[in-house]
Amino acid sequence: TDCGISWRRTSYSKGGASLSTVNGTTSASFTPANASQWRTEKLVFRDFCTENLNNIMIGFEAVNDYGNNIFIDSLTLTAHSSYRNNALMKGISQPLPALCNGNFTPAIRFGNAGMDTLKSVDINYTVDGGAPVVYKWTGSLSKCDSVSLTLASGTAAVGTHILKIYTANPNGVADEATSNDTLTKVFSVYTQAAAPLSEGFETNDIPRANWGIQNVNGGTSFERTTLAARSGLASLRINNADAQNSYGAVDYFISPIVMNNSSYDSVFVDFDMAYQQGPQYPGSTVFPLDTLEILVTKDCGASFTSVWKKWGYELQTVNDPSYSNTELFVPADVTLWKHIKLYLTPFVGDDNYQLYFAMKGNKQNSLYLDNVNISTQTLPEKLKQQGYLIYPNPFNSSFRIHHHAVAPPTNLQAVLVYNAAGQVVWDKRYNGNADRQINVDLGKLGSGIYILKMMYSDKTVVERIVKN
């Protein structure tokens, strides 16, 4: 509208197979040989209310990526007169996609796309196809004007719902253009649930009540599949390579509101995942890569903290980190899956929280999730007091040394076991590589009293242990 100083993009953007008008590929310079190798495209541009209708240019932008020739012919631009009575829905700002209780108040913006001044209109909304709630608006809206409006409050049960809002009877007559009357919005209601929580995607009703899937940009999203599973029959898949998706498409798989409190020493989430990169990997500096991120929110999605984020070779679960896959990925066996366990306590404290599995897809390949588990750990009081626990004691064959810290005890230098004669019968040295739990096997030794010595960089601990 400003003679090329700025451009507004339309919904038309095609490349690769979706742009091609001929099946297959060729290494030759392409020239269409007959009418069957052409395709007619039609775009409809609406809502020019804010534009100068005497000065509109339409640009065709071709991006060269060493493909082949593009031919354009027979351009036709047709203008249509506006209708006299035509109300339109412009947007739904409330409710948000994720709600932490079932109360909501729809907030919308609607406008006048007709020639006549809009003086009255019915605004209706339904939830899941139920009885409509009607708001009768009166006022004065000139052509191209719009107004924000808050509708009557409603309630919804825990689960995923479809909100439909539509206009009717502008100025007391039938709307002459019903194609712009209706907008829909998917939202989910969550409630508190106690850990442990698990989701293995084995039932058909995915997402189950109190879990959610949020499709931010349209296109395909997370869905249950029986093509592959780490265990059981099904998993959760998102096909990032689907032609309906756009670059940077965002989708969420969302947990219930997990109840938390100060009695838990540790909070964890673990899950299985499978992924293989797409055709632009490795070495792509042009195409962004699919990215999976685990987010925590303690305020129902108002703010987020990232706890884990992977893309590129760190995201894929195949053995070859430089493999470029040109086919849709299906993990055919368990070796193509990876188990992930994340320690959440530093991010959530003792507050209630939700987890968002955030997929930012960039048209690369399919990602699979399975066996999502949210769990807590409460340690024995003695373990918390002294920082370690030795159990069982007395023992029959072996015993375990369990350290309190979530991270491995990097200051542990050695573990030694002495018999009653003072001889070393078990000796293990460490250099920052000790595990949190150390198993000591004395199965080949006789019964009696043994002395355990644990040598740290700043202290030495000596305990008496008894073998039955």
JSON list of C-alpha atoms in Angstrom, two decimals, residues 359-433:
[
{"chain": "A", "resi": 359, "resn": "MET", "atom": "CA", "xyz": [8.26, -28.57, 20.47]},
{"chain": "A", "resi": 360, "resn": "LYS", "atom": "CA", "xyz": [9.51, -25.90, 18.09]},
{"chain": "A", "resi": 361, "resn": "GLY", "atom": "CA", "xyz": [9.22, -27.64, 14.75]},
{"chain": "A", "resi": 362, "resn": "ASN", "atom": "CA", "xyz": [11.17, -26.61, 11.68]},
{"chain": "A", "resi": 363, "resn": "LYS", "atom": "CA", "xyz": [9.91, -29.14, 9.11]},
{"chain": "A", "resi": 364, "resn": "GLN", "atom": "CA", "xyz": [12.68, -31.68, 9.79]},
{"chain": "A", "resi": 365, "resn": "ASN", "atom": "CA", "xyz": [11.35, -34.99, 11.16]},
{"chain": "A", "resi": 366, "resn": "SER", "atom": "CA", "xyz": [9.06, -36.78, 13.60]},
{"chain": "A", "resi": 367, "resn": "LEU", "atom": "CA", "xyz": [9.68, -36.84, 17.36]},
{"chain": "A", "resi": 368, "resn": "TYR", "atom": "CA", "xyz": [8.22, -39.46, 19.72]},
{"chain": "A", "resi": 369, "resn": "LEU", "atom": "CA", "xyz": [7.56, -39.31, 23.48]},
{"chain": "A", "resi": 370, "resn": "ASP", "atom": "CA", "xyz": [6.63, -42.19, 25.77]},
{"chain": "A", "resi": 371, "resn": "ASN", "atom": "CA", "xyz": [6.44, -43.10, 29.47]},
{"chain": "A", "resi": 372, "resn": "VAL", "atom": "CA", "xyz": [6.30, -39.61, 30.98]},
{"chain": "A", "resi": 373, "resn": "ASN", "atom": "CA", "xyz": [6.69, -39.92, 34.76]},
{"chain": "A", "resi": 374, "resn": "ILE", "atom": "CA", "xyz": [6.62, -37.14, 37.37]},
{"chain": "A", "resi": 375, "resn": "SER", "atom": "CA", "xyz": [7.87, -38.36, 40.74]},
{"chain": "A", "resi": 376, "resn": "THR", "atom": "CA", "xyz": [9.13, -37.22, 44.13]},
{"chain": "A", "resi": 377, "resn": "GLN", "atom": "CA", "xyz": [11.66, -38.59, 46.60]},
{"chain": "A", "resi": 378, "resn": "THR", "atom": "CA", "xyz": [11.61, -38.31, 50.38]},
{"chain": "A", "resi": 379, "resn": "LEU", "atom": "CA", "xyz": [14.85, -39.48, 51.96]},
{"chain": "A", "resi": 380, "resn": "PRO", "atom": "CA", "xyz": [15.27, -41.14, 55.38]},
{"chain": "A", "resi": 381, "resn": "GLU", "atom": "CA", "xyz": [15.90, -38.63, 58.13]},
{"chain": "A", "resi": 382, "resn": "LYS", "atom": "CA", "xyz": [19.21, -40.24, 59.09]},
{"chain": "A", "resi": 383, "resn": "LEU", "atom": "CA", "xyz": [20.45, -39.92, 55.53]},
{"chain": "A", "resi": 384, "resn": "LYS", "atom": "CA", "xyz": [19.63, -36.22, 55.51]},
{"chain": "A", "resi": 385, "resn": "GLN", "atom": "CA", "xyz": [21.27, -35.63, 58.88]},
{"chain": "A", "resi": 386, "resn": "GLN", "atom": "CA", "xyz": [24.63, -37.31, 58.26]},
{"chain": "A", "resi": 387, "resn": "GLY", "atom": "CA", "xyz": [24.78, -37.00, 54.44]},
{"chain": "A", "resi": 388, "resn": "TYR", "atom": "CA", "xyz": [25.10, -40.75, 53.79]},
{"chain": "A", "resi": 389, "resn": "LEU", "atom": "CA", "xyz": [23.35, -43.99, 54.65]},
{"chain": "A", "resi": 390, "resn": "ILE", "atom": "CA", "xyz": [24.69, -47.56, 54.76]},
{"chain": "A", "resi": 391, "resn": "TYR", "atom": "CA", "xyz": [22.11, -50.28, 54.30]},
{"chain": "A", "resi": 392, "resn": "PRO", "atom": "CA", "xyz": [21.32, -53.00, 55.03]},
{"chain": "A", "resi": 393, "resn": "ASN", "atom": "CA", "xyz": [23.39, -53.41, 58.17]},
{"chain": "A", "resi": 394, "resn": "PRO", "atom": "CA", "xyz": [23.67, -56.28, 59.09]},
{"chain": "A", "resi": 395, "resn": "PHE", "atom": "CA", "xyz": [23.86, -57.59, 55.50]},
{"chain": "A", "resi": 396, "resn": "ASN", "atom": "CA", "xyz": [23.98, -61.04, 53.91]},
{"chain": "A", "resi": 397, "resn": "SER", "atom": "CA", "xyz": [26.09, -60.60, 50.79]},
{"chain": "A", "resi": 398, "resn": "SER", "atom": "CA", "xyz": [26.39, -56.91, 49.87]},
{"chain": "A", "resi": 399, "resn": "PHE", "atom": "CA", "xyz": [25.51, -53.48, 51.18]},
{"chain": "A", "resi": 400, "resn": "ARG", "atom": "CA", "xyz": [25.02, -50.06, 49.63]},
{"chain": "A", "resi": 401, "resn": "ILE", "atom": "CA", "xyz": [26.43, -46.62, 50.41]},
{"chain": "A", "resi": 402, "resn": "HIS", "atom": "CA", "xyz": [23.85, -43.98, 49.56]},
{"chain": "A", "resi": 403, "resn": "HIS", "atom": "CA", "xyz": [24.85, -40.30, 49.54]},
{"chain": "A", "resi": 404, "resn": "HIS", "atom": "CA", "xyz": [22.29, -37.59, 50.18]},
{"chain": "A", "resi": 405, "resn": "ALA", "atom": "CA", "xyz": [23.35, -35.11, 47.52]},
{"chain": "A", "resi": 406, "resn": "VAL", "atom": "CA", "xyz": [21.51, -35.26, 44.22]},
{"chain": "A", "resi": 407, "resn": "ALA", "atom": "CA", "xyz": [24.78, -34.79, 42.38]},
{"chain": "A", "resi": 408, "resn": "PRO", "atom": "CA", "xyz": [27.47, -37.49, 42.74]},
{"chain": "A", "resi": 409, "resn": "PRO", "atom": "CA", "xyz": [29.89, -36.99, 45.68]},
{"chain": "A", "resi": 410, "resn": "THR", "atom": "CA", "xyz": [32.85, -35.59, 43.76]},
{"chain": "A", "resi": 411, "resn": "ASN", "atom": "CA", "xyz": [34.88, -35.13, 46.97]},
{"chain": "A", "resi": 412, "resn": "LEU", "atom": "CA", "xyz": [34.87, -38.89, 47.74]},
{"chain": "A", "resi": 413, "resn": "GLN", "atom": "CA", "xyz": [38.38, -40.24, 47.17]},
{"chain": "A", "resi": 414, "resn": "ALA", "atom": "CA", "xyz": [38.27, -43.84, 48.40]},
{"chain": "A", "resi": 415, "resn": "VAL", "atom": "CA", "xyz": [36.12, -46.56, 49.99]},
{"chain": "A", "resi": 416, "resn": "LEU", "atom": "CA", "xyz": [37.91, -49.33, 51.91]},
{"chain": "A", "resi": 417, "resn": "VAL", "atom": "CA", "xyz": [36.65, -52.32, 53.88]},
{"chain": "A", "resi": 418, "resn": "TYR", "atom": "CA", "xyz": [38.83, -54.00, 56.55]},
{"chain": "A", "resi": 419, "resn": "ASN", "atom": "CA", "xyz": [38.35, -57.38, 58.21]},
{"chain": "A", "resi": 420, "resn": "ALA", "atom": "CA", "xyz": [38.79, -58.00, 61.94]},
{"chain": "A", "resi": 421, "resn": "ALA", "atom": "CA", "xyz": [42.53, -58.56, 61.41]},
{"chain": "A", "resi": 422, "resn": "GLY", "atom": "CA", "xyz": [42.95, -55.13, 59.86]},
{"chain": "A", "resi": 423, "resn": "GLN", "atom": "CA", "xyz": [43.43, -56.42, 56.30]},
{"chain": "A", "resi": 424, "resn": "VAL", "atom": "CA", "xyz": [41.92, -54.51, 53.37]},
{"chain": "A", "resi": 425, "resn": "VAL", "atom": "CA", "xyz": [39.36, -56.81, 51.70]},
{"chain": "A", "resi": 426, "resn": "TRP", "atom": "CA", "xyz": [37.65, -54.24, 49.40]},
{"chain": "A", "resi": 427, "resn": "ASP", "atom": "CA", "xyz": [39.27, -51.15, 47.92]},
{"chain": "A", "resi": 428, "resn": "LYS", "atom": "CA", "xyz": [37.84, -48.63, 45.47]},
{"chain": "A", "resi": 429, "resn": "ARG", "atom": "CA", "xyz": [39.50, -45.31, 44.51]},
{"chain": "A", "resi": 430, "resn": "TYR", "atom": "CA", "xyz": [37.81, -42.29, 42.95]},
{"chain": "A", "resi": 431, "resn": "ASN", "atom": "CA", "xyz": [38.86, -39.10, 41.23]},
{"chain": "A", "resi": 432, "resn": "GLY", "atom": "CA", "xyz": [35.67, -37.07, 41.11]},
{"chain": "A", "resi": 433, "resn": "ASN", "atom": "CA", "xyz": [33.81, -39.98, 39.47]}
]
